[in-house]
PDB file of C-alpha atoms and ligand atoms in Angstrom:
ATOM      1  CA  UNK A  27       0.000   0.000   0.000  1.00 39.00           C
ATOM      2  CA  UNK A  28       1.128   3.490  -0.490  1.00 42.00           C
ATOM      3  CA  UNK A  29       1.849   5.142   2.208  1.00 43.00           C
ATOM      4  CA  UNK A  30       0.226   8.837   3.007  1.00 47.00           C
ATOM      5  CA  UNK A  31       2.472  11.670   3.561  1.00 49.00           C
ATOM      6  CA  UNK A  32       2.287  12.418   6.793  1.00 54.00           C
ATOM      7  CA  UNK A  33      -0.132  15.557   7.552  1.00 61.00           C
ATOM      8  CA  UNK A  34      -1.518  15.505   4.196  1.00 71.00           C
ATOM      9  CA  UNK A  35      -4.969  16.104   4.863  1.00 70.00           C
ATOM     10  CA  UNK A  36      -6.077  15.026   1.093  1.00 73.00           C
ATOM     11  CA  UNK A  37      -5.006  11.316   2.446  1.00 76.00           C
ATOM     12  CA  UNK A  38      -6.650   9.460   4.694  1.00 77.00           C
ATOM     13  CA  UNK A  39      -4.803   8.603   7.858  1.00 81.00           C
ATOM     14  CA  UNK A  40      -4.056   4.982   8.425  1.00 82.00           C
ATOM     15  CA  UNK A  41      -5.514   5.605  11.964  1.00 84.00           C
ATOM     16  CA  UNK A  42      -8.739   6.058  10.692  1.00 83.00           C
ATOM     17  CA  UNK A  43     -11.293   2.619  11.564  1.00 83.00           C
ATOM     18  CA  UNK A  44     -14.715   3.495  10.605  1.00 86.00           C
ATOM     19  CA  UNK A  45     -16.202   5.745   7.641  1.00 89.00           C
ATOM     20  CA  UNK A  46     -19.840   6.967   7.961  1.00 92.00           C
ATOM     21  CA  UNK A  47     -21.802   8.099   5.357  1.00 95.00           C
ATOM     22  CA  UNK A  48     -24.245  11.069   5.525  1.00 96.00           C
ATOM     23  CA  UNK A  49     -26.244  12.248   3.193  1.00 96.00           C
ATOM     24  CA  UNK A  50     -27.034  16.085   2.503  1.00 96.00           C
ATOM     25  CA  UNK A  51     -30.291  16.277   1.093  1.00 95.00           C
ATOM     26  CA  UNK A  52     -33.223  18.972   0.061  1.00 94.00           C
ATOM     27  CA  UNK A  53     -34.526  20.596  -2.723  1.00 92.00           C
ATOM     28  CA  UNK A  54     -32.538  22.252  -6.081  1.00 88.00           C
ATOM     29  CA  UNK A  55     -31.151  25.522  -4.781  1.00 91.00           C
ATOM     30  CA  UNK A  56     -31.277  25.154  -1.353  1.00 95.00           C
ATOM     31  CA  UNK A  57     -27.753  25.103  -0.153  1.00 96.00           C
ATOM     32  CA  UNK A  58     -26.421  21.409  -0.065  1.00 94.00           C
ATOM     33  CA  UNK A  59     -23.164  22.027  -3.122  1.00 92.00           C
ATOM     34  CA  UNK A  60     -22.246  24.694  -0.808  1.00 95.00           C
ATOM     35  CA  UNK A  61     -22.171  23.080   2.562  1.00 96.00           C
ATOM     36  CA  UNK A  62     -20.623  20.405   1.349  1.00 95.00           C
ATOM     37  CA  UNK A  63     -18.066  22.943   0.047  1.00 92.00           C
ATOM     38  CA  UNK A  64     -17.748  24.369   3.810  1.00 95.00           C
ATOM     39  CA  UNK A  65     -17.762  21.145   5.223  1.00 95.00           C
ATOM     40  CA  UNK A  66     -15.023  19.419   3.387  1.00 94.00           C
ATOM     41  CA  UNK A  67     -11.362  18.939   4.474  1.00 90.00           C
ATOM     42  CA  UNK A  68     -10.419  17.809   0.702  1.00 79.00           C
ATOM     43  CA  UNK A  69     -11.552  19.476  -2.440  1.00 73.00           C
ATOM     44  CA  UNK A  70     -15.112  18.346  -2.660  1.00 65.00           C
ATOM     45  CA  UNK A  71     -16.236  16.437  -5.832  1.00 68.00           C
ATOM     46  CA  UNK A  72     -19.111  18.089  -7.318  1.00 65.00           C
ATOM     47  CA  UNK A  73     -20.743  17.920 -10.798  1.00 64.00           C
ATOM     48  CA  UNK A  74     -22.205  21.431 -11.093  1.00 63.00           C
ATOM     49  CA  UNK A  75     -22.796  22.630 -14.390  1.00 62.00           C
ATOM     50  CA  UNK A  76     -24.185  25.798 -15.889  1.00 67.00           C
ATOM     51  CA  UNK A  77     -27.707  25.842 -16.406  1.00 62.00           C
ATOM     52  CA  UNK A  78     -29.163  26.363 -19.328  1.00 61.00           C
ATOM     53  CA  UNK A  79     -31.941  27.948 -21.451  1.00 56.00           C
ATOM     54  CA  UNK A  80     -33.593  24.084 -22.019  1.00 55.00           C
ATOM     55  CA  UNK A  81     -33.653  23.674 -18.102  1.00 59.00           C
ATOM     56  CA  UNK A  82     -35.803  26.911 -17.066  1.00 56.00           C
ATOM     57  CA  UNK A  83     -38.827  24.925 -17.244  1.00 54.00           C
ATOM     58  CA  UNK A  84     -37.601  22.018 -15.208  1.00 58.00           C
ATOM     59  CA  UNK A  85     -34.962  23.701 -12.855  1.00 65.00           C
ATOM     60  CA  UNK A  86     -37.697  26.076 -10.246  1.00 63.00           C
ATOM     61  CA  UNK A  87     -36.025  28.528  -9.814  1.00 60.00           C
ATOM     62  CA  UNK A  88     -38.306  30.755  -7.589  1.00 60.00           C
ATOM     63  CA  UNK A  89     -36.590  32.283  -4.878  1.00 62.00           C
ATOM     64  CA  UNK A  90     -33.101  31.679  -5.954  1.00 64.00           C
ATOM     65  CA  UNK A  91     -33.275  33.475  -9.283  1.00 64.00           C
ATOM     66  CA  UNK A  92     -29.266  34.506  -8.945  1.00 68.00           C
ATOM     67  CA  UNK A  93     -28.491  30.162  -9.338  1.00 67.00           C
ATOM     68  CA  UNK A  94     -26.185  29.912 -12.284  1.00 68.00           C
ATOM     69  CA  UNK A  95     -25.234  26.298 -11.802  1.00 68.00           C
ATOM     70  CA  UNK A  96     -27.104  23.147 -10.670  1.00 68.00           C
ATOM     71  CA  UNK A  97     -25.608  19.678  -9.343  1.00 60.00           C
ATOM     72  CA  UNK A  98     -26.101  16.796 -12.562  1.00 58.00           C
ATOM     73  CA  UNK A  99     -25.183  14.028 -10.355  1.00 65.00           C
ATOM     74  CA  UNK A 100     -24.266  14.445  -6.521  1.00 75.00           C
ATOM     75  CA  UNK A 101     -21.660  16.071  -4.266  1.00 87.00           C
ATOM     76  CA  UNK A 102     -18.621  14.260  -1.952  1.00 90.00           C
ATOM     77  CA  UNK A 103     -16.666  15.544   0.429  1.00 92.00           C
ATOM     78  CA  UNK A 104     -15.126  14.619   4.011  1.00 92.00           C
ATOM     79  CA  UNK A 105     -15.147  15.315   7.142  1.00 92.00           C
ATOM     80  CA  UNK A 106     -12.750  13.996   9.791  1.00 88.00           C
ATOM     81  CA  UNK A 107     -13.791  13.781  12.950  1.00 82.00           C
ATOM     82  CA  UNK A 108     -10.870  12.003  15.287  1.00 84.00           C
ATOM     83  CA  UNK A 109      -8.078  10.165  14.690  1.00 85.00           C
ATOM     84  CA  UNK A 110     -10.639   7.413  13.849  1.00 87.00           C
ATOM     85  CA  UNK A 111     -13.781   8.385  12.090  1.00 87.00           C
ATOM     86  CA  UNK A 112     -14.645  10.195   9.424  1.00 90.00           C
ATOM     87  CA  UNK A 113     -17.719  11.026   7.664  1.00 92.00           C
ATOM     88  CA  UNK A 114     -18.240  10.848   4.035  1.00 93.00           C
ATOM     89  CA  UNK A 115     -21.225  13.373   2.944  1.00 95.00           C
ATOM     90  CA  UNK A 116     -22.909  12.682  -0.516  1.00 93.00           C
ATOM     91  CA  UNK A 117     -25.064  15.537  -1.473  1.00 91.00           C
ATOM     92  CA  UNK A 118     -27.760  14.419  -3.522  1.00 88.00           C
ATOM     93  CA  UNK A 119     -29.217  16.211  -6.066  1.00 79.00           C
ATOM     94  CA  UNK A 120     -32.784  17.526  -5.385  1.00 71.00           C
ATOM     95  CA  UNK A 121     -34.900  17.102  -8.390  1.00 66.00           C
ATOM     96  CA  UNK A 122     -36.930  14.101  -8.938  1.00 70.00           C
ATOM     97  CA  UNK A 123     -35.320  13.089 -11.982  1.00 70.00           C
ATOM     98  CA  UNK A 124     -32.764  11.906  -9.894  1.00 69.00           C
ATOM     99  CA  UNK A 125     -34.837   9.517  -7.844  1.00 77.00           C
ATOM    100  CA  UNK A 126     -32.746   6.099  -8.715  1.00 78.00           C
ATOM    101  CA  UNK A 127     -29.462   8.098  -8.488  1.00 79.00           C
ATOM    102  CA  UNK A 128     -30.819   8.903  -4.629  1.00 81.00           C
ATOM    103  CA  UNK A 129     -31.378   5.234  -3.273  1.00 83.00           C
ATOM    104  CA  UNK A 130     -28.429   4.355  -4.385  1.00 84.00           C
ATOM    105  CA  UNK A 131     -26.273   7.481  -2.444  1.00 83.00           C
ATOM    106  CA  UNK A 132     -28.458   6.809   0.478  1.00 88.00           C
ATOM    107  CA  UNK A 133     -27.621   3.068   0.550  1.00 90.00           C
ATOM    108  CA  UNK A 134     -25.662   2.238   3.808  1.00 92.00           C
ATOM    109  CA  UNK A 135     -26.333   5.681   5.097  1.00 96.00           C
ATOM    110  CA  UNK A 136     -25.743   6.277   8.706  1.00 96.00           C
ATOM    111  CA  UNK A 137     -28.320   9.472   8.462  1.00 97.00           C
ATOM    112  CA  UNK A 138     -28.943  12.521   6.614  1.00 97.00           C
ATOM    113  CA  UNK A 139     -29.579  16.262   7.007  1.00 98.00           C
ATOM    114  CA  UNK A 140     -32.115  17.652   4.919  1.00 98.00           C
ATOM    115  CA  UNK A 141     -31.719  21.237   3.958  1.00 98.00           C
ATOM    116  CA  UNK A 142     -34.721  24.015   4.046  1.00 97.00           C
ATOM    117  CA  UNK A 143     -35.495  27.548   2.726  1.00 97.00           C
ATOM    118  CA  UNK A 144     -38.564  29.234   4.422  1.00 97.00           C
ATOM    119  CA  UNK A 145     -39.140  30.894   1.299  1.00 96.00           C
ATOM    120  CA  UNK A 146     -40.476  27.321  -0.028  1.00 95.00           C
ATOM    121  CA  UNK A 147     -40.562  24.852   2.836  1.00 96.00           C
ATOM    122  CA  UNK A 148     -43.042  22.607   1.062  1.00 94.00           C
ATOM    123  CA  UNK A 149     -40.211  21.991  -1.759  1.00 93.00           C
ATOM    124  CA  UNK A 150     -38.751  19.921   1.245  1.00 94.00           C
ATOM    125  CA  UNK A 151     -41.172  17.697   1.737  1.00 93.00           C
ATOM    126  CA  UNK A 152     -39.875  15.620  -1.044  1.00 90.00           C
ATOM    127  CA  UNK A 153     -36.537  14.471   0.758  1.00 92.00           C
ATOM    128  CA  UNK A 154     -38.555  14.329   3.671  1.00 94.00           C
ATOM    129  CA  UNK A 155     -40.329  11.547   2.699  1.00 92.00           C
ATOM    130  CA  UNK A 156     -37.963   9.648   0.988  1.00 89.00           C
ATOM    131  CA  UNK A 157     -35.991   9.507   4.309  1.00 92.00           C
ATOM    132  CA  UNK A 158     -38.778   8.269   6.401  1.00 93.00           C
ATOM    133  CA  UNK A 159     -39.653   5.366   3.715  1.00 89.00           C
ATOM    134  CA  UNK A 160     -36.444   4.437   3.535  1.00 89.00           C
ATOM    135  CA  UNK A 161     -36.130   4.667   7.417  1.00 92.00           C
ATOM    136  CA  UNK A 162     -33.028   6.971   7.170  1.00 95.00           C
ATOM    137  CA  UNK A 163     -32.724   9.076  10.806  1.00 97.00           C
ATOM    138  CA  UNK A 164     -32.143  12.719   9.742  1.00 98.00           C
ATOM    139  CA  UNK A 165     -32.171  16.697  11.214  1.00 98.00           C
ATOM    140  CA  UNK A 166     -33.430  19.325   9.258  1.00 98.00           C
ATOM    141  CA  UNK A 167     -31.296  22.446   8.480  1.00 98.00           C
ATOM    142  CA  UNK A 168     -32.900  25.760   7.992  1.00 98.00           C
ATOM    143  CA  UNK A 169     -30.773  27.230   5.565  1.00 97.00           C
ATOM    144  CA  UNK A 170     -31.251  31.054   5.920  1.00 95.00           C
ATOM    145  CA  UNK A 171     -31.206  33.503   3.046  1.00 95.00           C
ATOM    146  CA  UNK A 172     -31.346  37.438   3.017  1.00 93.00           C
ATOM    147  CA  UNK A 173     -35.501  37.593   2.458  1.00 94.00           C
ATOM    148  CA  UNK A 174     -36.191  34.164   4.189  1.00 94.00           C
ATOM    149  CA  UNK A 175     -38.807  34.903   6.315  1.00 96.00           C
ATOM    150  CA  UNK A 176     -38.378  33.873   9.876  1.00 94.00           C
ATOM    151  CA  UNK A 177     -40.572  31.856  12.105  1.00 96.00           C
ATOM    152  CA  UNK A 178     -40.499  30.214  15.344  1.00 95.00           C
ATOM    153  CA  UNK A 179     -39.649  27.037  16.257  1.00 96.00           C
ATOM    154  CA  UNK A 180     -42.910  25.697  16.961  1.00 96.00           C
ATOM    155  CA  UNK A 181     -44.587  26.644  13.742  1.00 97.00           C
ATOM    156  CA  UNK A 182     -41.614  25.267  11.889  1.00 97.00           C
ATOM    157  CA  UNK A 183     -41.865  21.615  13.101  1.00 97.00           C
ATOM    158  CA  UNK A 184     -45.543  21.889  12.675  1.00 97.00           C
ATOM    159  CA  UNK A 185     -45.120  22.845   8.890  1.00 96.00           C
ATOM    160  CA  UNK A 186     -42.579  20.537   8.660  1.00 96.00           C
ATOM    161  CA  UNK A 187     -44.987  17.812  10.355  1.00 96.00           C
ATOM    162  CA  UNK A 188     -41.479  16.815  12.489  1.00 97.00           C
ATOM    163  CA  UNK A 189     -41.292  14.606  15.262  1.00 96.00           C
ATOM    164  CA  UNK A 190     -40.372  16.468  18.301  1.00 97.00           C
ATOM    165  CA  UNK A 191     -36.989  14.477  18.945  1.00 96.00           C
ATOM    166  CA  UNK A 192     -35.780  15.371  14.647  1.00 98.00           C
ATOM    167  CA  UNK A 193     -33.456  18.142  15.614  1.00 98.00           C
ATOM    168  CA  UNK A 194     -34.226  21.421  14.122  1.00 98.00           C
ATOM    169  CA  UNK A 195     -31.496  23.788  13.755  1.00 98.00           C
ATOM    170  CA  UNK A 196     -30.701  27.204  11.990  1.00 97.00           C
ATOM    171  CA  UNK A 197     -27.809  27.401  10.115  1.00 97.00           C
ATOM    172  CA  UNK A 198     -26.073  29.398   6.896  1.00 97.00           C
ATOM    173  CA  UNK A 199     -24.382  26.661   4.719  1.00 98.00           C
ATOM    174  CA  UNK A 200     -21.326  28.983   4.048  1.00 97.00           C
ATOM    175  CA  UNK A 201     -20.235  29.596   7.610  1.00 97.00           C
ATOM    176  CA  UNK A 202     -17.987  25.905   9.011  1.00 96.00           C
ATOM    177  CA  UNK A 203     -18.772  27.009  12.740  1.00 96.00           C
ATOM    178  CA  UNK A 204     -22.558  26.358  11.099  1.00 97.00           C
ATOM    179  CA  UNK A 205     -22.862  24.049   9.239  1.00 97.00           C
ATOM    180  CA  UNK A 206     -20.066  22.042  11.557  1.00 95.00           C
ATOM    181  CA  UNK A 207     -23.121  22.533  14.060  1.00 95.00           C
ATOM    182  CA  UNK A 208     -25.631  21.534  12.713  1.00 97.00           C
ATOM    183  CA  UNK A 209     -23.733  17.202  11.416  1.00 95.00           C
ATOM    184  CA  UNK A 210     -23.164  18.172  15.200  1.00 93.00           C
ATOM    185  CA  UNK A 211     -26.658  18.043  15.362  1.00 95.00           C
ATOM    186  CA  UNK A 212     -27.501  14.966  13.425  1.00 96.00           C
ATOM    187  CA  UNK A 213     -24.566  13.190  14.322  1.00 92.00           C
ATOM    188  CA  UNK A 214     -25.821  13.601  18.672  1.00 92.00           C
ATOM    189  CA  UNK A 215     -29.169  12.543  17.184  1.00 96.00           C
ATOM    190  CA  UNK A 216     -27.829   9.392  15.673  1.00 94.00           C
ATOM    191  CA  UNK A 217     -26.227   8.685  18.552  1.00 90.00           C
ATOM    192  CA  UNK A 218     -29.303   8.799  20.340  1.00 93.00           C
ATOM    193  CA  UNK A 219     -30.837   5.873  18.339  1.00 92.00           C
ATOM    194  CA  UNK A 220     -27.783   3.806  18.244  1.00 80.00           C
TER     195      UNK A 220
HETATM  196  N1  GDP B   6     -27.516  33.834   1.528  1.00 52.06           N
HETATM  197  C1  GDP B   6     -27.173  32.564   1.449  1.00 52.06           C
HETATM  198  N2  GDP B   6     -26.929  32.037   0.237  1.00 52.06           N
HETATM  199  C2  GDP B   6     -26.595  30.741   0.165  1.00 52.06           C
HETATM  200  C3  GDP B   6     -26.506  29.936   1.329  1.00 52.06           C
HETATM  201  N3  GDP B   6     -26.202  28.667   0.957  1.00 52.06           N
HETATM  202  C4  GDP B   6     -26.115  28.694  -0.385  1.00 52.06           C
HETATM  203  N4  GDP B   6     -26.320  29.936  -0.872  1.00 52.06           N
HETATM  204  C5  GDP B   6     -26.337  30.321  -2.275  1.00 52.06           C
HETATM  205  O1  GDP B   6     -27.504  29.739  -2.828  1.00 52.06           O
HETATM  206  C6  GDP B   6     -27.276  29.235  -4.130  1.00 52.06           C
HETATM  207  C7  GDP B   6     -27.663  27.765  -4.228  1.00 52.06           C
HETATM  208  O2  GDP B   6     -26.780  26.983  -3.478  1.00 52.06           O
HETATM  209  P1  GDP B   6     -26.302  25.515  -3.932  1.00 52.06           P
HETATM  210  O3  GDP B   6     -25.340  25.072  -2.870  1.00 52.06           O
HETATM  211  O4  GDP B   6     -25.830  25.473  -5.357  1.00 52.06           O
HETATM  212  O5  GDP B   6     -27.667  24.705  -3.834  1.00 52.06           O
HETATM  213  P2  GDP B   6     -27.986  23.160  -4.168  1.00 52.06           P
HETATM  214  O6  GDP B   6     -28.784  23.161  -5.439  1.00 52.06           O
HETATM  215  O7  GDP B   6     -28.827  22.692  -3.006  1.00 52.06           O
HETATM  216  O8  GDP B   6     -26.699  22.414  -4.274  1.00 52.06           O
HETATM  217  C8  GDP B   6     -25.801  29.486  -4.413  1.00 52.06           C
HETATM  218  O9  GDP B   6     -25.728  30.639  -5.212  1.00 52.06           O
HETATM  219  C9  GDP B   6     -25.186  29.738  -3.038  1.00 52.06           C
HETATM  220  O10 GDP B   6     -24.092  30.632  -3.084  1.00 52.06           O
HETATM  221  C10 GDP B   6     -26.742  30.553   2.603  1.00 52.06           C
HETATM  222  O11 GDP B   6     -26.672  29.932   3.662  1.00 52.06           O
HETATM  223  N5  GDP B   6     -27.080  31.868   2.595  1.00 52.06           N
HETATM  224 MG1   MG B   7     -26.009  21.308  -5.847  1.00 52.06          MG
END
């Protein structure tokens, strides 16, 4: 085998004994290329490519009119948490088009954490669902944007229909501190059910 250089953080360090994969999940536009981005200790893999004319009529794009890019297959990136674990997060793409593409990157999945925009909760529902049939423990991320409206707590989870132990946090996908907090989140809620 070859061996790492030592302190390169693009290897993985032979001291590492379990991977876990999580999977970032929500609707087009709603933040999961770029948290992987933050998230990720090596330079995340991620198929965006500029949208085109043909995909204005497939690609919703109210609310995040400013998107110049959308995700044609899924994101990676990694996050190492000890000397020992690491998580692997797949972000997968939001559109429905993608459905067989999702069960596979949620196969073997330790959890996920689905993304959200008050501007269009319902869009979230989606992911939502596909977690729960597939019996996939997840948190849900409100990912805030300059004219998201806020609301309380209470009157999320209730348009969210969440169970009251699904962690919901608040977080802006392009701040680490925040979206470190809330796989901090997820990850104390997994823990929970292990
Ligand atoms: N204001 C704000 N913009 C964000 C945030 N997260 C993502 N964006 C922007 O929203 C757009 C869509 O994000 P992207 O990560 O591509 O969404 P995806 O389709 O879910 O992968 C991009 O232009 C991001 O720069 C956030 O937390 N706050
Ligand atoms: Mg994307």
């Amino acid at each position: 085998m070859v061996s790492a250089p030592s302190g390169d953080i693009r290897y993985l360090s032979e001291s590492v004994q379990r991977a876990i994969k999580i999977v970032v999940a929500g609707p087009f536009g709603v933040g999961k290329t770029t948290m992987v981005r933050t998230l990720s200790e090596i330079s995340p893999l991620s198929t965006e490519e500029t949208m085109t004319q043909a995909s204005a009529a497939i690609d919703d794009l109210a609310g995040i009119k400013d998107k110049t890019t959308t995700t044609v297959a899924m994101d990676f990136g990694r996050v190492t948490l000890n000397k020992q674990l690491v998580l692997y997060l797949f972000g997968a793409p939001g559109q429905s088009r993608f459905q067989r593409l999702w069960q596979d990157l949620t196969y073997g999945a330790f959890g996920a954490l689905v993304l959200t925009d008050t501007r269009r909760l319902d869009q979230s529902f989606n992911a939502i669902d596909r977690l729960e049939e597939a019996g996939l423990p997840y948190a849900v991320a409100v990912n805030e944007f300059p004219d998201s409206p806020t609301y309380d707590e209470e009157r999320l989870r209730k348009a969210l229909d969440l169970l009251p132990e699904t962690p919901l946090v608040i977080c802006d996908a392009r701040d680490r501190m925040s979206a470190t907090n809330a796989l901090i989140n997820l990850a104390e809620h997994l823990l929970t059910l292990s």
